[in-house]
PDB file of N, CA and C in Angstrom:
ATOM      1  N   UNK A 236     -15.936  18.891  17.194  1.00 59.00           N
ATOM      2  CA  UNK A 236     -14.932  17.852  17.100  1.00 59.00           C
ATOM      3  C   UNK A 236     -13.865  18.320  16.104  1.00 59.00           C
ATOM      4  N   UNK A 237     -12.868  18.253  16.439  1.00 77.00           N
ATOM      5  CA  UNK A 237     -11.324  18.942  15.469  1.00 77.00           C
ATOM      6  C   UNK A 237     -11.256  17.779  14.554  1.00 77.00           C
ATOM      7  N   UNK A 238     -11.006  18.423  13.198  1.00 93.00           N
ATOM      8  CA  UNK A 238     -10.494  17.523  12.328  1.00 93.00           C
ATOM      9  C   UNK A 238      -9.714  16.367  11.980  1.00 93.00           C
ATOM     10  N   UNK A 239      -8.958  16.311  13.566  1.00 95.00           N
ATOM     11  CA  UNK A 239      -7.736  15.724  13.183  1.00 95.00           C
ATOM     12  C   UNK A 239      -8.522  14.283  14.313  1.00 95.00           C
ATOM     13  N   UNK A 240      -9.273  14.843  15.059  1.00 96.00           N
ATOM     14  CA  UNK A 240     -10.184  13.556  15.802  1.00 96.00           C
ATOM     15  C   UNK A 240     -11.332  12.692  14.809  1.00 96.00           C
ATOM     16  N   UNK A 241     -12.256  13.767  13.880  1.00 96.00           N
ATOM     17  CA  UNK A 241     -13.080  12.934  12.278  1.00 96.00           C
ATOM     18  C   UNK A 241     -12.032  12.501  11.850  1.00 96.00           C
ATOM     19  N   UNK A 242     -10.977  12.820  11.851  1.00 95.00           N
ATOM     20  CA  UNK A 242     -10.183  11.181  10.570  1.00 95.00           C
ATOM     21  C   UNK A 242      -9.791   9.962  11.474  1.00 95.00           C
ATOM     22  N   UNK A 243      -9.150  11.010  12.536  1.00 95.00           N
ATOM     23  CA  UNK A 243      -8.908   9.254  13.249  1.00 95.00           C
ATOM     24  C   UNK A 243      -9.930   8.378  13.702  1.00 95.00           C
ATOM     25  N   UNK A 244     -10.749   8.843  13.587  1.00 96.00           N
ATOM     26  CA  UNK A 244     -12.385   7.603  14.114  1.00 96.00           C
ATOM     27  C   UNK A 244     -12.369   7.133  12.285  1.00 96.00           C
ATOM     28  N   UNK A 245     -12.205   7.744  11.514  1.00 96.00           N
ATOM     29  CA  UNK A 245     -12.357   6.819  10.384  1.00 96.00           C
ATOM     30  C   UNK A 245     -11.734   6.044  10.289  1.00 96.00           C
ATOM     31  N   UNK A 246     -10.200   6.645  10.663  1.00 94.00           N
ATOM     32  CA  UNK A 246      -8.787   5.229   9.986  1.00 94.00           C
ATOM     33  C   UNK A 246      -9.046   4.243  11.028  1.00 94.00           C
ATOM     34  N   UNK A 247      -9.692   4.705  12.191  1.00 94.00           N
ATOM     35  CA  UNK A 247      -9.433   3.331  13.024  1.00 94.00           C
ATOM     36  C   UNK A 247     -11.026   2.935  14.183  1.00 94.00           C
ATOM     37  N   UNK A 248     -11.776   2.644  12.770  1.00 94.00           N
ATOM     38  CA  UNK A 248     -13.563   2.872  13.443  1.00 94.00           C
ATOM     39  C   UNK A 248     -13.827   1.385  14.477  1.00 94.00           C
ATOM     40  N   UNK A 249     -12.822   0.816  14.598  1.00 93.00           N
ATOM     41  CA  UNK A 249     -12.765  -0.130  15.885  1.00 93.00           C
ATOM     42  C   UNK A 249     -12.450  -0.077  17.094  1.00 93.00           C
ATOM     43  N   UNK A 250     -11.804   1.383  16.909  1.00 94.00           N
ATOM     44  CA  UNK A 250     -11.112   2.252  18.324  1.00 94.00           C
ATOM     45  C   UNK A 250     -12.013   2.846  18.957  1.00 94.00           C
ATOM     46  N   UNK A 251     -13.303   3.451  18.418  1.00 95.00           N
ATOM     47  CA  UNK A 251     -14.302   4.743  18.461  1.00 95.00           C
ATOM     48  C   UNK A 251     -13.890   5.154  19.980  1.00 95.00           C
ATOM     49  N   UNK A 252     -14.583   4.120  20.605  1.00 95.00           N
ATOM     50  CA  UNK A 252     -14.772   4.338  22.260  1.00 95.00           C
ATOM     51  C   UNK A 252     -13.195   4.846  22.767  1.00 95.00           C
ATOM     52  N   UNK A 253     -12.294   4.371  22.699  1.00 95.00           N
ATOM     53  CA  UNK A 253     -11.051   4.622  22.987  1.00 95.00           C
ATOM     54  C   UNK A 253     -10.757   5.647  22.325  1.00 95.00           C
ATOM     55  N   UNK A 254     -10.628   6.508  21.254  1.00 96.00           N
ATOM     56  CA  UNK A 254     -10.133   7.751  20.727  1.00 96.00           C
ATOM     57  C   UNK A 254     -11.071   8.687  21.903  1.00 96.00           C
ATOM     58  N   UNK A 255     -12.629   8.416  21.854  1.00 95.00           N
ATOM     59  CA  UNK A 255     -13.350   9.217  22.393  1.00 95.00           C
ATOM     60  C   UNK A 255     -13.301   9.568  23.545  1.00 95.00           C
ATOM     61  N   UNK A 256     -12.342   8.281  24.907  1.00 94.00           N
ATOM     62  CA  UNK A 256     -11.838   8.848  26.078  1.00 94.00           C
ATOM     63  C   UNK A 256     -10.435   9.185  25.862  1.00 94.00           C
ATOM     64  N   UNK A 257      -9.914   9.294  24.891  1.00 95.00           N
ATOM     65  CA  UNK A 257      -8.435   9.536  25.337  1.00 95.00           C
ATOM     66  C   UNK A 257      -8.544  10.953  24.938  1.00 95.00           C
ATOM     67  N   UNK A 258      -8.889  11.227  23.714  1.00 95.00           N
ATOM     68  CA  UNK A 258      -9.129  12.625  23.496  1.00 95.00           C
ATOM     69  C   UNK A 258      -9.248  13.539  24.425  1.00 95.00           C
ATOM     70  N   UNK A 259      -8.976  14.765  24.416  1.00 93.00           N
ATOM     71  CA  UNK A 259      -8.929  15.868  25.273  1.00 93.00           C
ATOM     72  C   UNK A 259      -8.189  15.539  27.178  1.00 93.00           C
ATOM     73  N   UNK A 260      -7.739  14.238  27.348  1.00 95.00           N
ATOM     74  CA  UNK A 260      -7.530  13.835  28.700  1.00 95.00           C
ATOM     75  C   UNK A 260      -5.771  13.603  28.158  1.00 95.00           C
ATOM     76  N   UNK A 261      -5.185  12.604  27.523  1.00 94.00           N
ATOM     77  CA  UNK A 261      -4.252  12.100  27.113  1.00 94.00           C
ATOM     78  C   UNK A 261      -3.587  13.027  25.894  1.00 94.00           C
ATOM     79  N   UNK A 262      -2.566  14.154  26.161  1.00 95.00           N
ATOM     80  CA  UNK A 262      -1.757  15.095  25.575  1.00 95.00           C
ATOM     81  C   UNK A 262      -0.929  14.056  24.436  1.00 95.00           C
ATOM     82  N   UNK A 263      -0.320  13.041  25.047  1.00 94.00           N
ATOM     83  CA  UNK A 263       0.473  12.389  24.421  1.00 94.00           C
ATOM     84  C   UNK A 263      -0.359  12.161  22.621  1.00 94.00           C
ATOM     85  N   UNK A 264      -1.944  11.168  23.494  1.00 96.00           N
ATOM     86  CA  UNK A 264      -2.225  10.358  22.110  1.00 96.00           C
ATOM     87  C   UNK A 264      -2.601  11.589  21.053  1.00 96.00           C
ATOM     88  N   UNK A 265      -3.430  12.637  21.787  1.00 96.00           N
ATOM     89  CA  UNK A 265      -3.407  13.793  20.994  1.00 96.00           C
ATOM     90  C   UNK A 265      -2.131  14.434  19.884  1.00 96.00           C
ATOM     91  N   UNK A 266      -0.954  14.142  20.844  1.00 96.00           N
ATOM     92  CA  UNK A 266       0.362  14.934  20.054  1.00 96.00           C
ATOM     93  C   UNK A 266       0.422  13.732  18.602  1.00 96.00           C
ATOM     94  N   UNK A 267       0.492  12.711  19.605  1.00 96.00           N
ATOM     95  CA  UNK A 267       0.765  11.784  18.047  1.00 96.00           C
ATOM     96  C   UNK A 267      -0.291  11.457  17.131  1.00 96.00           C
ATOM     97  N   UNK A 268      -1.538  11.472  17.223  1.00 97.00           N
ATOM     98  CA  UNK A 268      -2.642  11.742  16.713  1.00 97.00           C
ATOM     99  C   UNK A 268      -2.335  12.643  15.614  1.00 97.00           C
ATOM    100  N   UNK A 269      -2.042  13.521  15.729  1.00 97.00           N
ATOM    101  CA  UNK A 269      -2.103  14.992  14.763  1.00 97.00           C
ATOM    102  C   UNK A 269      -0.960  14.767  14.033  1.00 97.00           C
ATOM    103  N   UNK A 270      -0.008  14.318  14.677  1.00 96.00           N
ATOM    104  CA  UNK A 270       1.282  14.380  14.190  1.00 96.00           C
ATOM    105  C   UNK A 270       1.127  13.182  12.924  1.00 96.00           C
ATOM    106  N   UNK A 271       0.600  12.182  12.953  1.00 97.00           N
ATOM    107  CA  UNK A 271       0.035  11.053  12.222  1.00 97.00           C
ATOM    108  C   UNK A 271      -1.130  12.046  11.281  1.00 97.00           C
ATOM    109  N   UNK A 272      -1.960  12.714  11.646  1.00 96.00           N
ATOM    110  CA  UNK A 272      -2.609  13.192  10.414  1.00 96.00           C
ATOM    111  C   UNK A 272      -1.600  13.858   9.256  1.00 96.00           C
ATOM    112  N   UNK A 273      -0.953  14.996  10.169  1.00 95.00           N
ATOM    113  CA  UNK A 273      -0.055  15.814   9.489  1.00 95.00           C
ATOM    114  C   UNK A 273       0.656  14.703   8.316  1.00 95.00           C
ATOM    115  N   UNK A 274       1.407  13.707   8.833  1.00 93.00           N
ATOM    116  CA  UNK A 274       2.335  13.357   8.390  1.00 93.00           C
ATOM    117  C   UNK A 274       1.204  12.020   6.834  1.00 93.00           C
ATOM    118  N   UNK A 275       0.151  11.463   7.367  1.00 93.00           N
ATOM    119  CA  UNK A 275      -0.671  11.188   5.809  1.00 93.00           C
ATOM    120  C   UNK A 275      -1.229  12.069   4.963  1.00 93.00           C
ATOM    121  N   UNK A 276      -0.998  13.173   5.382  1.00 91.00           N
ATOM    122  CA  UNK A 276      -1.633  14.712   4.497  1.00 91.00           C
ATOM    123  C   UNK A 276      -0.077  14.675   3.252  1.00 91.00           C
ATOM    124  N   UNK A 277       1.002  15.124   4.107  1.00 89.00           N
ATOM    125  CA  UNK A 277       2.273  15.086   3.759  1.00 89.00           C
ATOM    126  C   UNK A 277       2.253  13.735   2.393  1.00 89.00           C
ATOM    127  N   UNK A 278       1.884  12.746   2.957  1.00 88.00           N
ATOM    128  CA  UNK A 278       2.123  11.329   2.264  1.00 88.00           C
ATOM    129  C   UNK A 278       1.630  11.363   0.994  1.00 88.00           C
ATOM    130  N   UNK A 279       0.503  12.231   1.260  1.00 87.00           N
ATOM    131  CA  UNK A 279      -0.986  12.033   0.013  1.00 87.00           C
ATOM    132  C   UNK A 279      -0.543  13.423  -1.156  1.00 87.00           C
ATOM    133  N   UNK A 280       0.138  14.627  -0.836  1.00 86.00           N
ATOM    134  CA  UNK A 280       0.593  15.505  -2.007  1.00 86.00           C
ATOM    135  C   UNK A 280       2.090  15.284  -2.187  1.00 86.00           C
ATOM    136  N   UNK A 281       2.675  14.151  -1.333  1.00 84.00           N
ATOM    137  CA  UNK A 281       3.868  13.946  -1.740  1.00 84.00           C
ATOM    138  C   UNK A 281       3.950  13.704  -3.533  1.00 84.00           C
ATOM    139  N   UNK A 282       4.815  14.496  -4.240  1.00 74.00           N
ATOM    140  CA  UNK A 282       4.621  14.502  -5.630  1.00 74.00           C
ATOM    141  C   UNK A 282       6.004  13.573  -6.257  1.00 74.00           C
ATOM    142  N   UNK A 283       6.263  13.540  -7.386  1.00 66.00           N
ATOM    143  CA  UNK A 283       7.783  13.126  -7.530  1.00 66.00           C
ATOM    144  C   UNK A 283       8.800  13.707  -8.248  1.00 66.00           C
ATOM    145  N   UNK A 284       8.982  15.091  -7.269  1.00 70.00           N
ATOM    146  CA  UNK A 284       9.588  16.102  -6.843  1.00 70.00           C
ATOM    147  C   UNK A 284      10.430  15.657  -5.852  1.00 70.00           C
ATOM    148  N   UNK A 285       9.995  15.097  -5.184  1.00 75.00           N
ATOM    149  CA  UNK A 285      10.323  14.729  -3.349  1.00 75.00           C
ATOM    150  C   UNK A 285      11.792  13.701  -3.575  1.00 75.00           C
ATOM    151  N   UNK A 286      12.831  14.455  -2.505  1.00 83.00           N
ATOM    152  CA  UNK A 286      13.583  13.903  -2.374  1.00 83.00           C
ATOM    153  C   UNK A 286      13.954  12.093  -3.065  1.00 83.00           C
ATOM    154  N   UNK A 287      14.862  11.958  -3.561  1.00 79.00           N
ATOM    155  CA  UNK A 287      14.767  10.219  -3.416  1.00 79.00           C
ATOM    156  C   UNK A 287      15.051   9.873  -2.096  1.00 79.00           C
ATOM    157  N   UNK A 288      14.122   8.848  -1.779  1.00 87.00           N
ATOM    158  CA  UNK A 288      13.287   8.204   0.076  1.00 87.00           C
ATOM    159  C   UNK A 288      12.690   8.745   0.502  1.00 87.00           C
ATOM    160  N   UNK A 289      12.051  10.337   0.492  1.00 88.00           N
ATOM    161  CA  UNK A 289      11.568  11.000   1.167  1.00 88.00           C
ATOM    162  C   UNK A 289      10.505  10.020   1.346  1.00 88.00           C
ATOM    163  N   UNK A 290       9.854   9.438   0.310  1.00 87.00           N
ATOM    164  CA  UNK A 290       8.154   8.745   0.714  1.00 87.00           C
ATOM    165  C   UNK A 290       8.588   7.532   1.593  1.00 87.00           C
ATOM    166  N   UNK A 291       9.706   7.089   1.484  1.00 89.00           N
ATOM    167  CA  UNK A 291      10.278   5.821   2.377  1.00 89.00           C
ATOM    168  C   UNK A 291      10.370   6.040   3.689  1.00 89.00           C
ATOM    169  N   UNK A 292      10.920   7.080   4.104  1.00 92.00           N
ATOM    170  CA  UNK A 292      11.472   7.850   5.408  1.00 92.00           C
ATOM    171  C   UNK A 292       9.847   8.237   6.257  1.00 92.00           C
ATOM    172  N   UNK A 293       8.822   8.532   5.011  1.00 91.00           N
ATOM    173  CA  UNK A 293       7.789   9.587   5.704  1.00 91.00           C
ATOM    174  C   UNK A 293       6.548   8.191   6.098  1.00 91.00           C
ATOM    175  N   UNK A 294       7.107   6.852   4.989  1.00 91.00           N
ATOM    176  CA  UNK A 294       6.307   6.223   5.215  1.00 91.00           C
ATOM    177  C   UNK A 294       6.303   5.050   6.654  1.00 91.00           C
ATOM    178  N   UNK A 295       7.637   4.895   6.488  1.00 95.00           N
ATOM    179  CA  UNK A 295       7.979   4.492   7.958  1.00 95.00           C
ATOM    180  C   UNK A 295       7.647   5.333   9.172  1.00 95.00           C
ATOM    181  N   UNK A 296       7.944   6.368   9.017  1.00 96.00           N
ATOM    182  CA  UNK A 296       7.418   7.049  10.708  1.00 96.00           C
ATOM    183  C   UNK A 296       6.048   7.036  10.689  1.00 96.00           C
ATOM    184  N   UNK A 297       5.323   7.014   9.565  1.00 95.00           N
ATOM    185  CA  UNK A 297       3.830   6.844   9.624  1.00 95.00           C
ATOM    186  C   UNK A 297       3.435   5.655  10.334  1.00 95.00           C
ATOM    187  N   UNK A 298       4.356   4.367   9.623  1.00 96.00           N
ATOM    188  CA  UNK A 298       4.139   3.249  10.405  1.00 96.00           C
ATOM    189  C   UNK A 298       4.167   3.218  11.802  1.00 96.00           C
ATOM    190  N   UNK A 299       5.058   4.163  12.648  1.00 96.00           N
ATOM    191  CA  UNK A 299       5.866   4.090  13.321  1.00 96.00           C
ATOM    192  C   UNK A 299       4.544   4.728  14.226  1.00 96.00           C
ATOM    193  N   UNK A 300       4.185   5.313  14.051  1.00 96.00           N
ATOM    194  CA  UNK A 300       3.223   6.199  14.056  1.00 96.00           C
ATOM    195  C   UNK A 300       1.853   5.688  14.789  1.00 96.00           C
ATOM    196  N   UNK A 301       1.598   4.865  13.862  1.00 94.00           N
ATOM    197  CA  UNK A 301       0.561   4.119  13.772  1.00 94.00           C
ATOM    198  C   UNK A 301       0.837   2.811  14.646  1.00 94.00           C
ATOM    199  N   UNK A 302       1.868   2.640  14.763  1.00 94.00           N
ATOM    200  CA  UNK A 302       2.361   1.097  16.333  1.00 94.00           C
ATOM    201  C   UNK A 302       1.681   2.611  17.371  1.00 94.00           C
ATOM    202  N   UNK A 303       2.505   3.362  18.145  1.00 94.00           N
ATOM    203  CA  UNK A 303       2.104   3.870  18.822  1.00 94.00           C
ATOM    204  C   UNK A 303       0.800   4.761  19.183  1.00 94.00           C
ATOM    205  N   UNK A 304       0.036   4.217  18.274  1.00 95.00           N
ATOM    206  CA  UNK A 304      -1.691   5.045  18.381  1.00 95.00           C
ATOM    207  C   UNK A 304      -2.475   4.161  18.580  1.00 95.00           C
ATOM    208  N   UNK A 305      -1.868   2.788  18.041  1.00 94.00           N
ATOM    209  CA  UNK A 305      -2.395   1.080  18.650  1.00 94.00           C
ATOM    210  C   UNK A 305      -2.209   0.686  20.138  1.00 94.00           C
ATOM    211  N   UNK A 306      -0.613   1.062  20.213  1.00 93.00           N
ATOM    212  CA  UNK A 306      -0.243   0.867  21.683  1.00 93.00           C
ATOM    213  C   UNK A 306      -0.968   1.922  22.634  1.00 93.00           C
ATOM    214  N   UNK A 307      -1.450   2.773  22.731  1.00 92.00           N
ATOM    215  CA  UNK A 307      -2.463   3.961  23.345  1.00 92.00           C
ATOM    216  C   UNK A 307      -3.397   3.394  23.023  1.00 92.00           C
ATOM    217  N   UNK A 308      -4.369   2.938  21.987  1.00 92.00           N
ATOM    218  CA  UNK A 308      -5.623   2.507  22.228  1.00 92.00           C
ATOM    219  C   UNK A 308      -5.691   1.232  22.661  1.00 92.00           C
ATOM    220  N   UNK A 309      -4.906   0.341  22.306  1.00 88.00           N
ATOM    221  CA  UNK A 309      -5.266  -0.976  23.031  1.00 88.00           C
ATOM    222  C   UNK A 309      -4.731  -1.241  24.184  1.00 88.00           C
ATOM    223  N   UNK A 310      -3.923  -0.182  24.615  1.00 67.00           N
ATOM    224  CA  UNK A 310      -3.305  -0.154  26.419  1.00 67.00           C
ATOM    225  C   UNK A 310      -4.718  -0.137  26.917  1.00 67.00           C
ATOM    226  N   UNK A 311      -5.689   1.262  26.658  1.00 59.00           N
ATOM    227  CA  UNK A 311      -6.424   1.591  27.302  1.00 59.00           C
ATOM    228  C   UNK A 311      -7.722   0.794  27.456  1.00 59.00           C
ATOM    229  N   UNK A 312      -7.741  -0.219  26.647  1.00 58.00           N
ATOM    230  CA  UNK A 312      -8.902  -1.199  26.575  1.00 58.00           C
ATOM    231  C   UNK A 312      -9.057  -1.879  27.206  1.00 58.00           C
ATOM    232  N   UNK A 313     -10.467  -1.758  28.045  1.00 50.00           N
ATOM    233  CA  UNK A 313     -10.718  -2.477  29.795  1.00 50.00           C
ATOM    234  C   UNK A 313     -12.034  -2.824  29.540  1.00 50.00           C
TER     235      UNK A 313
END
């Protein structure tokens, strides 16, 4: 199991069944999946160094992020 599939069953352990069929079938939830890890990795050594907004900018697409990994798992819920 890739790393980036163990975190998302953690952040979202109400999804299980749904990460577990979309995975490897659905490119999309995969792309944004990772792209959402990448980007709370980013969030978490963001230092305050970082641009002024950078954490504003990075924290919104996270949000943004996170609507569309809801909208993929709870589309798929039958």
């Amino acid at each position: 199991m890739s790393s980036t599939k163990s975190w998302l069953l953690e952040q979202f352990p109400d999804y299980e069944q749904h990460i577990h069929r979309l995975w490897g079938v659905d490119q999309g939830f995969e792309s944004k999946s990772h792209e959402y890890f990448e980007l709370q990795s980013k969030l978490n050594n963001l230092d305050r160094t970082a641009e002024p907004g950078e954490f504003q900018r990075l924290s919104s697409r996270r949000k943004a992020l996170q609507n569309e990994l809801m909208f993929f798992m709870g589309a798929n819920q039958r």
